[in-house]
């Protein structure tokens, strides 16, 4: 599980070096935080060290992923704000929406993360302090198990969106191959574990995740990826820490120089 959740680490590192998220969709990382937090709570109430130990490191990792995405979103907003100030000073009128300083207080990644954390905080306080008010059951793990599966709807929303983009565009660039491979491996083991424990809360969502992973794998075979995407995925597999190529390195340096010039 930890290896699967760590699959985007290299992509985020390269995005930070470039100074831009690019085509990365960071919303699944918000759902990852809520998902791991919910499974940690479920493992605690069920006294299951495997569920707890499999999701606690991923929960900490998801905080770093969300933090990195928020930094890049803030950087992009700040760059836009500085550019608009320069245009105003040069008395050039534009039709774009002006970024105010109030827009720089929070970015979408932070707002989404706070919403998920707040909702889970309310749930955990409710099931722990008011067990007599629980509906349909007196077992807190049942409530948490249902809600963590509801949280998975948002987590699985990213693969569904990727599948739609692949079918519409005819290219499999939206499918992140290392994540897809680790998702299939991870969900297979967790589904088997859920069947062994006779726990539908565990095996139902993981069977769904496995089916989505298989569909993405088939689409990856049917629809080709662009050469740039293939190079990125090969380097992600090697994990050698080197730049993709000289051109990408030069582009990243130019973007960083541009960003630093606007921030100074």
XYZ file of C-alpha atoms in Angstrom:
264
model
C 0.000 0.000 0.000
C 2.792 2.419 0.883
C 4.580 1.734 -2.420
C 1.357 2.396 -4.344
C 0.730 5.690 -2.593
C 4.395 6.651 -3.124
C 4.085 6.281 -6.910
C 3.470 10.052 -7.513
C 6.469 11.135 -5.408
C 8.896 11.340 -8.339
C 6.367 13.211 -10.475
C 5.774 15.783 -7.737
C 9.520 16.198 -7.238
C 9.982 16.948 -10.939
C 6.985 19.300 -10.863
C 8.578 21.210 -7.974
C 11.808 21.465 -9.958
C 9.849 22.839 -12.928
C 7.819 25.166 -10.718
C 4.504 23.951 -12.135
C 2.110 21.029 -11.687
C 1.674 20.782 -15.445
C -0.724 17.940 -16.279
C -0.660 16.484 -12.750
C -4.082 16.285 -11.102
C -3.505 16.747 -7.348
C -7.107 16.248 -6.177
C -6.695 12.456 -5.687
C -4.045 13.276 -3.079
C -6.722 15.038 -1.024
C -8.952 11.974 -1.288
C -5.894 9.867 -0.386
C -5.545 11.736 2.908
C -9.185 11.177 3.811
C -8.993 7.571 2.640
C -5.899 6.741 4.709
C -7.237 8.559 7.774
C -10.495 6.637 7.566
C -8.729 3.283 7.185
C -6.431 4.102 10.119
C -9.513 4.733 12.262
C -11.120 1.529 10.974
C -7.979 -0.474 11.782
C -7.927 1.045 15.272
C -11.537 0.135 16.069
C -11.153 -3.352 14.582
C -7.774 -3.858 16.330
C -6.275 -4.765 12.962
C -2.546 -3.896 12.846
C -2.296 -4.686 9.122
C -4.944 -2.143 8.120
C -3.500 0.442 10.492
C 0.131 -0.195 9.526
C -0.680 -0.242 5.822
C -2.335 3.171 5.841
C -0.526 5.197 8.518
C 2.690 5.754 6.470
C 0.559 6.588 3.423
C -1.385 9.144 5.482
C 1.850 10.945 6.394
C 3.013 10.742 2.774
C -0.266 12.206 1.518
C 0.255 15.267 3.709
C 3.573 15.887 1.944
C 1.986 15.402 -1.492
C -0.770 17.883 -0.695
C 1.737 20.337 0.744
C 3.837 20.199 -2.423
C 0.799 20.667 -4.664
C -0.371 23.646 -2.586
C 3.076 25.271 -2.903
C 2.980 24.982 -6.678
C -0.586 26.310 -6.886
C 0.382 29.260 -4.717
C 3.442 29.898 -6.901
C 1.299 29.981 -10.038
C -1.157 32.387 -8.418
C 1.675 34.629 -7.265
C 3.211 34.661 -10.738
C -0.149 35.629 -12.243
C -0.569 38.318 -9.595
C 2.871 39.804 -10.309
C 2.256 39.725 -14.061
C -1.050 41.558 -13.646
C 0.623 44.180 -11.467
C 3.262 44.721 -14.144
C 0.592 45.075 -16.810
C -1.279 47.610 -14.686
C 1.890 49.596 -14.177
C 2.410 49.642 -17.937
C -1.252 50.704 -18.355
C -2.131 47.706 -20.477
C -5.766 46.641 -20.203
C -6.640 42.968 -20.316
C -9.868 41.015 -20.180
C -8.568 38.429 -17.734
C -9.789 38.273 -14.163
C -7.546 40.191 -11.782
C -6.008 38.165 -8.968
C -6.469 39.945 -5.647
C -4.357 39.490 -2.547
C -7.332 37.734 -0.935
C -7.028 35.000 -3.576
C -3.466 34.351 -2.375
C -4.520 33.429 1.171
C -5.511 29.861 0.266
C -5.295 27.701 -2.839
C -7.721 24.959 -4.003
C -5.542 22.121 -2.682
C -5.539 23.599 0.822
C -9.288 24.242 0.817
C -10.116 20.723 -0.360
C -7.757 19.173 2.188
C -9.244 21.199 5.046
C -12.756 20.151 4.021
C -11.850 16.445 4.060
C -10.000 16.716 7.382
C -12.844 18.657 8.990
C -15.456 16.115 7.902
C -13.399 13.204 9.202
C -12.769 15.056 12.486
C -16.533 15.459 12.933
C -17.097 11.758 12.187
C -14.413 10.549 14.607
C -15.637 12.784 17.426
C -19.234 11.709 16.803
C -18.602 7.936 16.878
C -16.288 8.170 19.893
C -18.185 10.621 22.127
C -21.772 9.897 21.135
C -21.982 6.122 20.510
C -25.533 6.093 21.902
C -26.608 8.298 19.001
C -25.288 6.002 16.262
C -27.909 4.937 13.728
C -28.622 1.272 12.877
C -25.620 -0.025 14.879
C -23.682 0.509 18.083
C -20.365 -0.486 16.478
C -18.299 2.585 15.467
C -16.247 0.513 13.004
C -19.355 -0.092 10.888
C -20.032 3.642 10.534
C -16.394 4.370 9.759
C -16.234 1.476 7.289
C -19.245 2.780 5.360
C -17.896 6.335 5.298
C -14.377 5.312 4.243
C -15.921 3.442 1.312
C -17.871 6.589 0.456
C -14.544 8.468 0.561
C -13.215 5.981 -1.992
C -15.742 7.327 -4.496
C -13.627 10.495 -4.690
C -10.391 8.484 -4.750
C -11.655 6.311 -7.605
C -12.976 9.380 -9.395
C -9.478 10.024 -10.774
C -9.246 6.659 -12.625
C -12.755 7.148 -13.991
C -11.781 10.594 -15.264
C -8.595 9.165 -16.753
C -10.550 6.425 -18.544
C -12.912 9.017 -20.016
C -9.989 11.152 -21.224
C -8.258 8.165 -22.818
C -11.368 7.067 -24.705
C -12.145 10.604 -25.908
C -8.571 11.508 -26.935
C -7.369 8.130 -28.157
C -4.130 8.499 -26.164
C -3.281 6.891 -22.830
C -1.229 9.811 -21.459
C -3.749 10.256 -18.635
C -2.915 6.791 -17.259
C 0.076 6.858 -14.920
C 1.588 3.425 -15.547
C 3.564 2.960 -12.266
C 0.506 3.941 -10.207
C -1.732 1.662 -12.268
C 0.571 -1.333 -11.792
C 0.904 -0.783 -8.052
C -2.859 -0.225 -7.742
C -3.587 -3.624 -9.271
C -0.997 -5.294 -7.045
C -2.160 -3.531 -3.890
C -5.892 -4.067 -4.424
C -5.309 -7.763 -5.208
C -3.578 -8.361 -1.882
C -6.121 -6.325 0.088
C -9.051 -8.067 -1.602
C -7.579 -11.471 -0.701
C -7.009 -10.252 2.860
C -10.622 -9.048 3.064
C -11.933 -12.410 1.832
C -9.749 -14.218 4.362
C -11.115 -11.994 7.144
C -14.686 -12.240 5.782
C -14.821 -8.443 5.920
C -16.844 -6.877 3.069
C -15.715 -3.416 4.129
C -12.215 -4.394 2.966
C -12.775 -6.651 -0.042
C -15.635 -4.788 -1.792
C -13.763 -1.491 -2.445
C -10.558 -3.324 -3.329
C -12.304 -5.528 -5.871
C -13.711 -2.339 -7.419
C -10.233 -0.796 -7.471
C -8.791 -3.936 -9.067
C -11.416 -3.872 -11.830
C -10.675 -0.209 -12.539
C -6.957 -0.998 -12.640
C -7.522 -3.832 -15.117
C -9.625 -1.543 -17.331
C -6.851 1.064 -17.300
C -4.298 -1.608 -18.165
C -6.361 -2.733 -21.160
C -6.753 0.869 -22.326
C -2.991 1.338 -21.948
C -2.485 -1.600 -24.331
C -5.147 -0.469 -26.820
C -4.342 3.241 -26.954
C -0.710 4.369 -27.375
C 0.986 6.928 -25.165
C 2.968 9.808 -26.628
C 6.752 9.502 -26.715
C 7.173 12.115 -23.978
C 4.830 10.215 -21.655
C 6.684 6.956 -22.325
C 10.030 8.572 -21.491
C 8.640 9.979 -18.233
C 7.238 6.611 -17.180
C 10.496 4.815 -18.024
C 12.465 7.280 -15.912
C 9.928 6.929 -13.093
C 10.528 3.166 -13.124
C 14.317 3.550 -13.070
C 14.175 6.122 -10.212
C 17.680 7.333 -10.958
C 16.994 10.921 -9.932
C 18.418 12.310 -13.189
C 16.676 14.815 -15.469
C 14.576 13.415 -18.289
C 16.752 15.003 -20.980
C 18.670 18.189 -21.698
C 15.674 19.929 -23.263
C 13.425 19.303 -20.282
C 16.189 20.493 -17.959
C 16.604 23.713 -19.925
C 12.853 24.301 -19.879
C 12.772 23.748 -16.120
C 15.660 26.185 -15.604
C 13.944 28.823 -17.730
C 10.691 28.419 -15.779
C 12.528 28.640 -12.453
C 14.421 31.763 -13.587
C 11.143 33.308 -14.723
C 9.451 32.463 -11.416
C 12.334 33.856 -9.335
C 12.456 37.056 -11.388
C 8.783 37.665 -10.753
C 9.052 36.940 -7.045
C 11.952 39.378 -6.519
